[in-house]
Short mmCIF file of C-alpha atoms in Angstrom, two decimals:
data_model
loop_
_atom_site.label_atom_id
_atom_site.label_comp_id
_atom_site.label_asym_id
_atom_site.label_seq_id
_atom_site.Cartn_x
_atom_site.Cartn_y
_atom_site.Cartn_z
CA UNK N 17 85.96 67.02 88.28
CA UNK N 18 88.48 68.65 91.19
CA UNK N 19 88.50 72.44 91.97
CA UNK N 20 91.57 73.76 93.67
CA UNK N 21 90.90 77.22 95.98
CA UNK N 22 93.64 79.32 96.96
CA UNK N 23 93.76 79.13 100.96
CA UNK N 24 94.07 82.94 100.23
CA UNK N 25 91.21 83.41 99.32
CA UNK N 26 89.37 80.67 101.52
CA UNK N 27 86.74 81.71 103.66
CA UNK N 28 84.26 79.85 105.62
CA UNK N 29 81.01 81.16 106.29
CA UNK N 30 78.52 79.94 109.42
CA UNK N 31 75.45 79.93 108.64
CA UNK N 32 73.37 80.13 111.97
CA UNK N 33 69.03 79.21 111.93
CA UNK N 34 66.92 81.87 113.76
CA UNK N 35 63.61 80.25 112.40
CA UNK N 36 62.52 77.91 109.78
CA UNK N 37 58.96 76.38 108.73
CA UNK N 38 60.05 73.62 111.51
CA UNK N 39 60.12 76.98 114.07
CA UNK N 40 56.61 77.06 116.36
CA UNK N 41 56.73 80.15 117.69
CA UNK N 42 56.13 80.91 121.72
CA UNK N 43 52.14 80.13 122.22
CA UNK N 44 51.90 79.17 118.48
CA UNK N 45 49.77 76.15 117.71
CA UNK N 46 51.56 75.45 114.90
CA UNK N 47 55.22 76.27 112.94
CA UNK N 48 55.54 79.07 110.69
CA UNK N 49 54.78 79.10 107.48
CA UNK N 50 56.09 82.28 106.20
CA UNK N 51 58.15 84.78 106.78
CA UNK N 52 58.63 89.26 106.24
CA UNK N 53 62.06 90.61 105.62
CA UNK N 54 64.29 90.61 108.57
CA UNK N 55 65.98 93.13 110.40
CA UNK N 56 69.37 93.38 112.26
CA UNK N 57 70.78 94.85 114.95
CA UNK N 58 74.31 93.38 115.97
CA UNK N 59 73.46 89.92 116.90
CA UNK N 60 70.00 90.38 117.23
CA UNK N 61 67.46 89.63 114.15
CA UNK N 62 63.63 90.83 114.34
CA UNK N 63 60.98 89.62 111.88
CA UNK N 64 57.75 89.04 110.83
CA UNK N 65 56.43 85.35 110.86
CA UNK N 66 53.24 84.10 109.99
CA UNK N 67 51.42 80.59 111.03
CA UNK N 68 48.57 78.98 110.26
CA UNK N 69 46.29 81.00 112.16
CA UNK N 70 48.25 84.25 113.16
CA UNK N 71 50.76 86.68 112.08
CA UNK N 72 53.37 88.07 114.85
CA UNK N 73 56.47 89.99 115.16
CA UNK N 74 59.30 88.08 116.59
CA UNK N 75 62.95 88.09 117.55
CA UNK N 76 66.15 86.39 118.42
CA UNK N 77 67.67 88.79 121.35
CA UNK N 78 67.19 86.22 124.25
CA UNK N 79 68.70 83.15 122.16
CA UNK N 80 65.40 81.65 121.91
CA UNK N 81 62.82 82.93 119.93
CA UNK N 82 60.49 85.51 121.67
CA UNK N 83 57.80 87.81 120.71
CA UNK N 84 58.08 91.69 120.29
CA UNK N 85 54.28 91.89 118.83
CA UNK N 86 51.47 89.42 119.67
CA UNK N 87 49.32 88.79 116.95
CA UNK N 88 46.07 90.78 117.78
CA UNK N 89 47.56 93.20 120.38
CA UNK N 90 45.62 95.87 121.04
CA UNK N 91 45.90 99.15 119.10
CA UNK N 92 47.20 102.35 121.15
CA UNK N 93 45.80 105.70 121.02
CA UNK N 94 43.13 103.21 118.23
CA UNK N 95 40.17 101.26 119.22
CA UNK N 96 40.48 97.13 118.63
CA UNK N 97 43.15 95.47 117.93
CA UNK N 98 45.62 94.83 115.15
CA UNK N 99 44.88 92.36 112.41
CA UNK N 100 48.10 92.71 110.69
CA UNK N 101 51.69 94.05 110.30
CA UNK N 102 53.65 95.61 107.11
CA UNK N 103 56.06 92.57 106.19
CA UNK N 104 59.25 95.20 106.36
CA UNK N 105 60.10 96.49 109.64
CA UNK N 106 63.17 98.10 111.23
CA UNK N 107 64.87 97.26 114.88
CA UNK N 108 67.37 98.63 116.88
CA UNK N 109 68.55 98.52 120.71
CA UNK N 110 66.19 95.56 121.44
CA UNK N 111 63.14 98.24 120.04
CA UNK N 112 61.33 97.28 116.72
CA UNK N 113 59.55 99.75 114.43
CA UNK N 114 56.66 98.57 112.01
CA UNK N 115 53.23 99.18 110.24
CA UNK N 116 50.26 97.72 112.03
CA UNK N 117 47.04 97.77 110.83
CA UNK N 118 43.27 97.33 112.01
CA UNK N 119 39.78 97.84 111.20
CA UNK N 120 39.84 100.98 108.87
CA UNK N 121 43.31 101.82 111.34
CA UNK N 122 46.27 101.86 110.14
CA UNK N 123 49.76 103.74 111.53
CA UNK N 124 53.60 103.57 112.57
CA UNK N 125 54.38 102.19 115.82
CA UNK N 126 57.39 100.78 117.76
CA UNK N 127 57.74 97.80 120.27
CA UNK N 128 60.46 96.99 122.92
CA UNK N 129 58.15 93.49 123.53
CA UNK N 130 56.27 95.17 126.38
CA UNK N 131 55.07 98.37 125.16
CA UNK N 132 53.73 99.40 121.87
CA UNK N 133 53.87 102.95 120.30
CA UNK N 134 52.00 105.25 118.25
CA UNK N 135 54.34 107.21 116.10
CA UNK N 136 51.83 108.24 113.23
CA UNK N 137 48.15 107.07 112.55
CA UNK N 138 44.89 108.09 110.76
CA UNK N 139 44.53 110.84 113.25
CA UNK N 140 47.91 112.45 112.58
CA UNK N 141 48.63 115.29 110.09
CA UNK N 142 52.28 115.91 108.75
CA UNK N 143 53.52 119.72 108.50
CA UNK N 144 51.78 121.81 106.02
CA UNK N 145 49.34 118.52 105.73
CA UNK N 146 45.52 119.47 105.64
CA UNK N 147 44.14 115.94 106.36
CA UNK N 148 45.29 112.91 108.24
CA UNK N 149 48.07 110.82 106.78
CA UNK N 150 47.43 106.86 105.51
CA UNK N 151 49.00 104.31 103.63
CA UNK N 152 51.66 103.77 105.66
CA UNK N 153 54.90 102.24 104.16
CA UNK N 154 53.29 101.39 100.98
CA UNK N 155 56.27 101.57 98.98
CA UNK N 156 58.20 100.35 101.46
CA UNK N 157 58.17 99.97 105.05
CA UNK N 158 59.61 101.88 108.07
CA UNK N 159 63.27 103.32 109.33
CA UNK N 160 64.41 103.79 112.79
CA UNK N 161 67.38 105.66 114.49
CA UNK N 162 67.40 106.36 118.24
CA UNK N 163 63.93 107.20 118.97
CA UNK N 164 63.11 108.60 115.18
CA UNK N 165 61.27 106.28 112.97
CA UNK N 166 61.31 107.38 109.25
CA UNK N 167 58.13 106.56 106.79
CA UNK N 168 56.29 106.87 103.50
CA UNK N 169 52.52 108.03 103.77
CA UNK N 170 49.71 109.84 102.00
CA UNK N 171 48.02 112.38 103.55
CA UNK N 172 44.74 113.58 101.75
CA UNK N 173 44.03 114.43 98.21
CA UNK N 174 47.21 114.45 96.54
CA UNK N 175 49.80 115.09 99.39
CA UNK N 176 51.99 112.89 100.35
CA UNK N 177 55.92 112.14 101.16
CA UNK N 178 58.71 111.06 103.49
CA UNK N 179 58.35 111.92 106.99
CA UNK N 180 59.47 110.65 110.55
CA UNK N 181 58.21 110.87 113.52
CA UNK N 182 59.55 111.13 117.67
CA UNK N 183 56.13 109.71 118.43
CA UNK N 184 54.46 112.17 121.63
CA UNK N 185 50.70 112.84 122.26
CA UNK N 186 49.99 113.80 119.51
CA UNK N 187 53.41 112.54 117.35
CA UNK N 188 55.35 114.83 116.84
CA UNK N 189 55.54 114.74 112.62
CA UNK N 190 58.32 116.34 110.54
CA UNK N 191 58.05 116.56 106.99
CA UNK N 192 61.06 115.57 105.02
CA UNK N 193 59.75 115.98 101.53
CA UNK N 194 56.27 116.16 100.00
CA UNK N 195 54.76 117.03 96.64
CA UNK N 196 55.57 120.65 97.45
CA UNK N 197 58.77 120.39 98.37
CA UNK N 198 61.11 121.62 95.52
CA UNK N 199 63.67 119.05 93.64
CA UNK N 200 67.79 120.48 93.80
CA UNK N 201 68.30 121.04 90.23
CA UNK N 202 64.75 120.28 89.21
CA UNK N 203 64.81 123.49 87.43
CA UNK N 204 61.46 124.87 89.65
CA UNK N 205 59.69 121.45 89.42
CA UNK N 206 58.65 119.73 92.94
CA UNK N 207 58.57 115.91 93.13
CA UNK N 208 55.39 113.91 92.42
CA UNK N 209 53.80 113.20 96.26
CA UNK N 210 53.18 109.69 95.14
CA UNK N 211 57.05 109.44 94.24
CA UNK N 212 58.45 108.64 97.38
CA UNK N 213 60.23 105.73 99.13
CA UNK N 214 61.07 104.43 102.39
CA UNK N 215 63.68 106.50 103.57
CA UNK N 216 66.83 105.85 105.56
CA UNK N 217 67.71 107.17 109.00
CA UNK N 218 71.15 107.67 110.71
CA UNK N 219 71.01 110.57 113.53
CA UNK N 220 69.56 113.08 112.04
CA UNK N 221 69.89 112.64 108.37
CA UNK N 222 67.49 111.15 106.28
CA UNK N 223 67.92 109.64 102.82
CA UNK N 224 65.29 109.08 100.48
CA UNK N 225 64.63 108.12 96.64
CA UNK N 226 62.33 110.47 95.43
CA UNK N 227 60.98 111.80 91.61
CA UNK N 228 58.41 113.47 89.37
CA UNK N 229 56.88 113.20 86.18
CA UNK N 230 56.16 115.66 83.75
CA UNK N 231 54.04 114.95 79.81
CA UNK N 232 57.45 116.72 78.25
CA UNK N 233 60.24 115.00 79.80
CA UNK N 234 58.78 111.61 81.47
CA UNK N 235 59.66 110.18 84.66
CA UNK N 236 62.83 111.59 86.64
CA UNK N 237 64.55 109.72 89.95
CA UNK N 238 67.11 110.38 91.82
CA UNK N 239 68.47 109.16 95.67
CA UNK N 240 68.46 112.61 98.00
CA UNK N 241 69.81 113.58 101.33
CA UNK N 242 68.40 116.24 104.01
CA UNK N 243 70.24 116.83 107.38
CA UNK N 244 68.45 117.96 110.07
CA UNK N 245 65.86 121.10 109.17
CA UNK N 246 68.59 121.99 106.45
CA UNK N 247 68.40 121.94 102.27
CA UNK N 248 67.76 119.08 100.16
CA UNK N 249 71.19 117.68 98.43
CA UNK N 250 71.34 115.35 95.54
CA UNK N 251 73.00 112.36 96.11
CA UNK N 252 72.45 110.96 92.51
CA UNK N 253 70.08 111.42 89.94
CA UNK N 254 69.02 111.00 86.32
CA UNK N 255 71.69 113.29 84.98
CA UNK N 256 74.67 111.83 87.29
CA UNK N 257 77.51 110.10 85.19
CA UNK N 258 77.70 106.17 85.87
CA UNK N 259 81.03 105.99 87.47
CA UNK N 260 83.41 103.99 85.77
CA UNK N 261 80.64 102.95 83.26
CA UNK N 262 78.96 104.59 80.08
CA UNK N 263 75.57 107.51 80.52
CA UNK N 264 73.87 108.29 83.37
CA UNK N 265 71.96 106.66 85.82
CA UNK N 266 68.38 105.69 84.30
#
């Protein structure tokens, strides 16, 4: 059986290793056996890897593999040290941005490989939030753009939503959108707080998938944009035509 392809259309495609269960990482004991999601930055690839015995945060800048987060660093602005980080993380300009979490700790924090970050923990309250925010990057991870890292949390009894954070003492938290905040052409309703996903970062625009339930109508989602301190704008949602396709999205 031949196959003929068009030189046209030809294109070949290097495929480069940055780490593989053959990889033992820098002071590792042993190669890794699993990996997180990476994350890219030019040339540069961050990620999560996991050995026999620890879990780290890693990446490719120098060539060679290095390390951005020890396993078991110590927590800042927390007590102890960490015992684990969220599998999705974000990096950018040699900095990475991630979920760590301890005993009964858990926050947002960023790492250039020397110095590690609190950008949101247990002790941290969002705007208009009444208790400290947790659950960091549950449905999801984290988001980062210049010194802003973008998240999903909860924050008490049922609050929570997409926020990000310039870090400070205390961070400095902005909310994006919460269970009070109302939905553009929601006709009055405001999204569910436990509706929310990782949002997206670029300057100072944030995009997020969002939605709410109600016993009448069922579940409603939709993908929404806010710039800056100004309105929520729809970028697509339940009732937006499929384009060049049948119906709306679902």
């Amino acid at each position: 059986l031949l196959f003929f392809v068009s030189p046209a259309r030809c294109q070949v495609v290097s495929i480069t290793r940055i780490a593989d269960t053959s990889t033992v990482p820098p002071g590792g004991n042993g190669p890794f056996s699993s990996f997180g999601a990476p994350a890219v930055d030019g040339s540069s690839v961050a990620f999560v890897g996991t050995t026999a015995s620890a879990t780290a945060i890693y990446t490719n800048a120098s060539i060679f593999v290095s390390t951005l987060v020890p396993a078991g660093a110590p927590i800042p602005n927390g007590s102890g040290n960490f015992t684990g980080y969220g599998s999705n993380i974000a990096f950018q300009n040699g900095t990475v941005a991630f979920v760590g979490n301890g005993a009964n700790q858990s926050g947002v924090y960023t790492s250039n490989g020397t110095t590690i970050t609190r950008y949101a923990d247990y002790s941290t309250t969002a705007q208009g939030g009444t208790a400290g925010l947790y659950s960091f990057g549950l449905a999801g991870g984290v988001s980062l753009s210049g010194g802003t890292v973008g998240f999903q949390a909860y924050g008490g009894p049922s609050q929570g939503g997409v926020y990000t954070s310039i870090g400070g003492t205390p961070p400095n938290i902005t909310t994006v959108a919460d269970g009070s905040t109302a939905i553009p052409g929601g006709a009055g309703a405001t999204f569910t707080y436990y509706y929310f996903w990782t949002p997206a970062i670029s300057g100072n625009t944030v995009v997020f998938t969002g939605g709410y339930y109600t016993s009448s109508t069922g579940n409603h989602f939709g993908v929404y944009q806010r710039m800056g301190s100004g309105p929520i704008t729809t970028i697509a949602d339940n009732n937006t035509p499929v384009p060049a396709g049948t119906g709306t999205f679902v």
